[in-house]
Amino acid sequence: MRFSAATTRKIQSVFLSEVENGIRQRPSSLQMENTYIPELPDGTESGLFLALDLGGTNFRVILLELENGVVVKEDVKRYHIGADLRVGCGIALFDYLAECVSDFVIGQGVQDIELPLGFTFSFPMIQHSLEVGILVTWTKTFNCQNVVNKDAVLLLREALERRGDTKVNVVAVLNDTTGTLIQGASQDRNTAIGLILGTGSNACYLERADKVQHWETERHGEKEVIIDIEWGAFGDNGVLDFIKTEFDRENDANSLLVSSFTFEKYISGKYLGELTRITLAKLTKEGLLFEGHAPGALLTPGNLTTDLVSHIEQDTLDGGSNNTRDVLARFGVTATEEDIAIVQYVCEIISNRAALLVSICLATLLEKIDREESTIAVDGSLYKHHPRFEGWMNQYIHLLAPGHKFKLMHAEDGSGKGAALVAAIALRLKKRLEWEAIGD
Ligand code: ADP
Ligand code: MG
């Protein structure tokens, strides 16, 4: 679980080679998807926009008013998507999404206004353009029939048309990672990387357009474009097997999608708690913890969530043990001083490995894009709430990409604000093309 310098460098070089293979359309565990977003917000974005956020913990519909690239007003409504809809018929899901849009838009009294919509659809997609996103596979808690290999934008447009009670116009599809980069860029022009550390993990970055081979629309002299790495799947082809431990194997075996999302299982909020639980259970079984007697609650997969790991890590930072005792008490364990020290150590090892892995990949990206200064826009509860992640990342990225100036910046709500900004950029690109056509 602790990497040597040699292992660290090996991960760095494997990641770089997967990145380069992916961008050249050679076999790679990284999809390196073209988002067709060729520019950042320029501070002229103004007007009313809708954003839809599907794929996070909540489904949200958001109305945003932008004034010169800044959100000046925001109204949000969250809607529950029941299990029956999440794993049912695809048409029913999209009809429900359209119903929520109508409910919200009519509730806001803006049903007669033409509203451009940015659709944050945080699932792996193949994009044919900024407004075509073909679902590659459902993930998280979704598994609807008849949507894989179909265009999520078209399905949404058709559902909106079936209702016909609003003037909503879907102009762009994106994921939360891209939205985070764009939202970050509206605050800091040096933003070149977007990162999600929440339930899942993913990153995207600004790539030189001439390096990108998958480009299905006509080119218009774009200099750069955002590439969605889809790094949750890094290692699904076996290239990361050299770091896999018995704990990772068990974590994978207990997961919903076995043998996929390899990298995500090392780093994201959905899994760090479970990795900790597996390790503690093993130590107990070997008689090294809790005098060899683990309560049933600790032996059940999914019972130790990542927020509890954060809670325990806070003790390590403070040199205390109250949080750790509190967590263990919930599991019905009375722990000795030694048990407490071991539990804190395990939480540290697992959290630290995750922060190092993320940093290795970010450092590789910083070296690859080689800018004078880069800001990394980050969102997600793991980053926000884990008390040590950000500090470790700052430290490790400095070490691994020496000479590259960078800043980690918390960019809140890329899937909402970022989506509105992407919709505004999409409109700007469209208008520019129309002008060019007139000029011709
Ligand atoms: P999502 O990724 O679903 O859009 P978030 O970014 O809020 O939403 O991430 C939620 C995930 O973050 C939870 O599933 C959990 O794994 C993790 N998480 C929540 N609270 C904490 C915390 N205090 N410390 C570390 N991780 C947390
Ligand atoms: Mg999210």
PDB file of N, CA and C and ligand atoms in Angstrom, residues 53 55-58 60 122 140 176 196-201 268-273 305-311 379-387 389 415, ligand 1:
ATOM      1  N   ASP A  53     -28.774  18.183 -14.125  1.00  0.00           N
ATOM      2  CA  ASP A  53     -27.670  17.427 -13.555  1.00  0.00           C
ATOM      3  C   ASP A  53     -28.135  16.012 -13.237  1.00  0.00           C
ATOM      4  N   GLY A  55     -26.765  12.063 -12.659  1.00  0.00           N
ATOM      5  CA  GLY A  55     -25.597  11.197 -12.465  1.00  0.00           C
ATOM      6  C   GLY A  55     -24.872  11.448 -11.157  1.00  0.00           C
ATOM      7  N   GLY A  56     -25.219  12.509 -10.459  1.00  0.00           N
ATOM      8  CA  GLY A  56     -24.685  12.736  -9.115  1.00  0.00           C
ATOM      9  C   GLY A  56     -25.635  12.108  -8.107  1.00  0.00           C
ATOM     10  N   THR A  57     -25.499  12.516  -6.868  1.00  0.00           N
ATOM     11  CA  THR A  57     -26.347  11.938  -5.832  1.00  0.00           C
ATOM     12  C   THR A  57     -27.814  12.337  -6.052  1.00  0.00           C
ATOM     13  N   ASN A  58     -28.024  13.587  -6.494  1.00  0.00           N
ATOM     14  CA  ASN A  58     -29.393  14.067  -6.742  1.00  0.00           C
ATOM     15  C   ASN A  58     -29.589  14.382  -8.213  1.00  0.00           C
ATOM     16  N   ARG A  60     -31.029  17.216 -10.454  1.00  0.00           N
ATOM     17  CA  ARG A  60     -31.381  18.608 -10.224  1.00  0.00           C
ATOM     18  C   ARG A  60     -31.741  19.317 -11.519  1.00  0.00           C
ATOM     19  N   SER A 122     -23.524  12.634 -16.347  1.00  0.00           N
ATOM     20  CA  SER A 122     -22.222  12.154 -15.877  1.00  0.00           C
ATOM     21  C   SER A 122     -22.073  10.635 -15.965  1.00  0.00           C
ATOM     22  N   LYS A 140     -22.862   3.686 -11.683  1.00  0.00           N
ATOM     23  CA  LYS A 140     -23.464   4.087 -10.407  1.00  0.00           C
ATOM     24  C   LYS A 140     -24.737   3.272 -10.174  1.00  0.00           C
ATOM     25  N   ASP A 176     -19.868  16.081 -15.339  1.00  0.00           N
ATOM     26  CA  ASP A 176     -19.548  16.948 -14.202  1.00  0.00           C
ATOM     27  C   ASP A 176     -18.087  17.417 -14.221  1.00  0.00           C
ATOM     28  N   ILE A 196     -12.776  15.548 -10.448  1.00  0.00           N
ATOM     29  CA  ILE A 196     -13.859  15.181  -9.537  1.00  0.00           C
ATOM     30  C   ILE A 196     -13.337  14.149  -8.541  1.00  0.00           C
ATOM     31  N   LEU A 197     -13.529  14.442  -7.253  1.00  0.00           N
ATOM     32  CA  LEU A 197     -13.253  13.463  -6.201  1.00  0.00           C
ATOM     33  C   LEU A 197     -14.490  13.386  -5.316  1.00  0.00           C
ATOM     34  N   GLY A 198     -15.469  12.623  -5.766  1.00  0.00           N
ATOM     35  CA  GLY A 198     -16.710  12.471  -5.014  1.00  0.00           C
ATOM     36  C   GLY A 198     -17.008  10.985  -4.892  1.00  0.00           C
ATOM     37  N   THR A 199     -18.260  10.623  -5.174  1.00  0.00           N
ATOM     38  CA  THR A 199     -18.614   9.201  -5.201  1.00  0.00           C
ATOM     39  C   THR A 199     -17.678   8.480  -6.163  1.00  0.00           C
ATOM     40  N   GLY A 200     -17.501   9.064  -7.334  1.00  0.00           N
ATOM     41  CA  GLY A 200     -16.551   8.533  -8.321  1.00  0.00           C
ATOM     42  C   GLY A 200     -15.391   9.497  -8.504  1.00  0.00           C
ATOM     43  N   SER A 201     -14.553   9.208  -9.503  1.00  0.00           N
ATOM     44  CA  SER A 201     -13.462  10.129  -9.802  1.00  0.00           C
ATOM     45  C   SER A 201     -13.202  10.163 -11.302  1.00  0.00           C
ATOM     46  N   SER A 268     -11.811   6.663  -4.966  1.00  0.00           N
ATOM     47  CA  SER A 268     -12.992   7.524  -4.819  1.00  0.00           C
ATOM     48  C   SER A 268     -13.766   7.260  -3.524  1.00  0.00           C
ATOM     49  N   GLY A 269     -14.639   8.211  -3.219  1.00  0.00           N
ATOM     50  CA  GLY A 269     -15.411   8.177  -1.981  1.00  0.00           C
ATOM     51  C   GLY A 269     -16.248   6.922  -1.826  1.00  0.00           C
ATOM     52  N   LYS A 270     -16.679   6.377  -2.936  1.00  0.00           N
ATOM     53  CA  LYS A 270     -17.498   5.173  -2.860  1.00  0.00           C
ATOM     54  C   LYS A 270     -16.718   3.996  -2.267  1.00  0.00           C
ATOM     55  N   TYR A 271     -15.397   4.023  -2.375  1.00  0.00           N
ATOM     56  CA  TYR A 271     -14.626   2.818  -2.046  1.00  0.00           C
ATOM     57  C   TYR A 271     -13.643   2.927  -0.881  1.00  0.00           C
ATOM     58  N   LEU A 272     -13.219   4.129  -0.496  1.00  0.00           N
ATOM     59  CA  LEU A 272     -12.169   4.219   0.532  1.00  0.00           C
ATOM     60  C   LEU A 272     -12.623   3.639   1.876  1.00  0.00           C
ATOM     61  N   GLY A 273     -13.894   3.848   2.198  1.00  0.00           N
ATOM     62  CA  GLY A 273     -14.418   3.285   3.441  1.00  0.00           C
ATOM     63  C   GLY A 273     -14.417   1.764   3.393  1.00  0.00           C
ATOM     64  N   THR A 305     -18.416   3.806   5.801  1.00  0.00           N
ATOM     65  CA  THR A 305     -18.434   4.770   4.691  1.00  0.00           C
ATOM     66  C   THR A 305     -17.252   5.739   4.806  1.00  0.00           C
ATOM     67  N   THR A 306     -16.955   6.397   3.688  1.00  0.00           N
ATOM     68  CA  THR A 306     -15.737   7.204   3.623  1.00  0.00           C
ATOM     69  C   THR A 306     -15.782   8.432   4.535  1.00  0.00           C
ATOM     70  N   ASP A 307     -16.991   8.943   4.817  1.00  0.00           N
ATOM     71  CA  ASP A 307     -17.049  10.089   5.745  1.00  0.00           C
ATOM     72  C   ASP A 307     -16.510   9.681   7.122  1.00  0.00           C
ATOM     73  N   LEU A 308     -16.668   8.395   7.488  1.00  0.00           N
ATOM     74  CA  LEU A 308     -16.137   7.938   8.782  1.00  0.00           C
ATOM     75  C   LEU A 308     -14.607   7.892   8.759  1.00  0.00           C
ATOM     76  N   VAL A 309     -14.049   7.562   7.589  1.00  0.00           N
ATOM     77  CA  VAL A 309     -12.588   7.581   7.436  1.00  0.00           C
ATOM     78  C   VAL A 309     -12.084   9.012   7.653  1.00  0.00           C
ATOM     79  N   SER A 310     -12.797   9.981   7.067  1.00  0.00           N
ATOM     80  CA  SER A 310     -12.440  11.397   7.271  1.00  0.00           C
ATOM     81  C   SER A 310     -12.485  11.763   8.743  1.00  0.00           C
ATOM     82  N   HIS A 311     -13.511  11.298   9.402  1.00  0.00           N
ATOM     83  CA  HIS A 311     -13.725  11.572  10.824  1.00  0.00           C
ATOM     84  C   HIS A 311     -12.526  11.065  11.640  1.00  0.00           C
ATOM     85  N   ASP A 379     -13.821  19.448  -7.644  1.00  0.00           N
ATOM     86  CA  ASP A 379     -15.091  19.385  -6.933  1.00  0.00           C
ATOM     87  C   ASP A 379     -15.321  17.969  -6.417  1.00  0.00           C
ATOM     88  N   GLY A 380     -16.208  17.833  -5.482  1.00  0.00           N
ATOM     89  CA  GLY A 380     -16.560  16.528  -4.920  1.00  0.00           C
ATOM     90  C   GLY A 380     -16.341  16.491  -3.414  1.00  0.00           C
ATOM     91  N   SER A 381     -17.200  15.737  -2.754  1.00  0.00           N
ATOM     92  CA  SER A 381     -17.200  15.726  -1.284  1.00  0.00           C
ATOM     93  C   SER A 381     -15.953  15.108  -0.677  1.00  0.00           C
ATOM     94  N   LEU A 382     -15.328  14.170  -1.358  1.00  0.00           N
ATOM     95  CA  LEU A 382     -14.106  13.576  -0.798  1.00  0.00           C
ATOM     96  C   LEU A 382     -13.032  14.655  -0.665  1.00  0.00           C
ATOM     97  N   TYR A 383     -12.852  15.426  -1.717  1.00  0.00           N
ATOM     98  CA  TYR A 383     -11.866  16.506  -1.690  1.00  0.00           C
ATOM     99  C   TYR A 383     -12.259  17.567  -0.659  1.00  0.00           C
ATOM    100  N   LYS A 384     -13.542  17.882  -0.645  1.00  0.00           N
ATOM    101  CA  LYS A 384     -14.025  18.958   0.208  1.00  0.00           C
ATOM    102  C   LYS A 384     -13.919  18.599   1.692  1.00  0.00           C
ATOM    103  N   HIS A 385     -14.224  17.362   2.010  1.00  0.00           N
ATOM    104  CA  HIS A 385     -14.382  17.023   3.432  1.00  0.00           C
ATOM    105  C   HIS A 385     -13.264  16.185   4.037  1.00  0.00           C
ATOM    106  N   HIS A 386     -12.458  15.504   3.218  1.00  0.00           N
ATOM    107  CA  HIS A 386     -11.377  14.727   3.828  1.00  0.00           C
ATOM    108  C   HIS A 386     -10.339  15.719   4.364  1.00  0.00           C
ATOM    109  N   PRO A 387      -9.992  15.619   5.644  1.00  0.00           N
ATOM    110  CA  PRO A 387      -9.172  16.698   6.211  1.00  0.00           C
ATOM    111  C   PRO A 387      -7.718  16.718   5.722  1.00  0.00           C
ATOM    112  N   PHE A 389      -6.589  15.349   2.393  1.00  0.00           N
ATOM    113  CA  PHE A 389      -6.396  15.116   0.953  1.00  0.00           C
ATOM    114  C   PHE A 389      -5.703  16.286   0.251  1.00  0.00           C
ATOM    115  N   SER A 415     -21.479  20.887 -12.270  1.00  0.00           N
ATOM    116  CA  SER A 415     -22.570  20.265 -13.021  1.00  0.00           C
ATOM    117  C   SER A 415     -23.766  21.192 -13.143  1.00  0.00           C
TER     118      SER A 415
HETATM  119  P1  ADP B   1     -21.522  12.998  -6.237  1.00  0.00           P
HETATM  120  O1  ADP B   1     -20.147  12.489  -6.488  1.00  0.00           O
HETATM  121  O2  ADP B   1     -22.502  11.905  -6.061  1.00  0.00           O
HETATM  122  O3  ADP B   1     -21.960  14.030  -7.214  1.00  0.00           O
HETATM  123  P2  ADP B   1     -20.415  14.293  -3.924  1.00  0.00           P
HETATM  124  O4  ADP B   1     -19.354  15.006  -4.618  1.00  0.00           O
HETATM  125  O5  ADP B   1     -21.120  15.019  -2.825  1.00  0.00           O
HETATM  126  O6  ADP B   1     -21.553  13.755  -4.834  1.00  0.00           O
HETATM  127  O7  ADP B   1     -19.757  12.973  -3.332  1.00  0.00           O
HETATM  128  C1  ADP B   1     -20.445  12.135  -2.447  1.00  0.00           C
HETATM  129  C2  ADP B   1     -19.493  11.078  -1.945  1.00  0.00           C
HETATM  130  O8  ADP B   1     -18.423  11.677  -1.234  1.00  0.00           O
HETATM  131  C3  ADP B   1     -20.116  10.111  -0.992  1.00  0.00           C
HETATM  132  O9  ADP B   1     -20.600   9.003  -1.705  1.00  0.00           O
HETATM  133  C4  ADP B   1     -18.990   9.715  -0.104  1.00  0.00           C
HETATM  134  O10 ADP B   1     -18.340   8.605  -0.676  1.00  0.00           O
HETATM  135  C5  ADP B   1     -18.033  10.856  -0.166  1.00  0.00           C
HETATM  136  N1  ADP B   1     -18.084  11.657   1.065  1.00  0.00           N
HETATM  137  C6  ADP B   1     -19.150  12.250   1.639  1.00  0.00           C
HETATM  138  N2  ADP B   1     -18.800  12.877   2.782  1.00  0.00           N
HETATM  139  C7  ADP B   1     -17.481  12.666   2.937  1.00  0.00           C
HETATM  140  C8  ADP B   1     -16.519  13.035   3.917  1.00  0.00           C
HETATM  141  N3  ADP B   1     -16.864  13.725   5.012  1.00  0.00           N
HETATM  142  N4  ADP B   1     -15.252  12.629   3.734  1.00  0.00           N
HETATM  143  C9  ADP B   1     -14.889  11.910   2.660  1.00  0.00           C
HETATM  144  N5  ADP B   1     -15.738  11.522   1.715  1.00  0.00           N
HETATM  145  C10 ADP B   1     -17.021  11.889   1.846  1.00  0.00           C
END
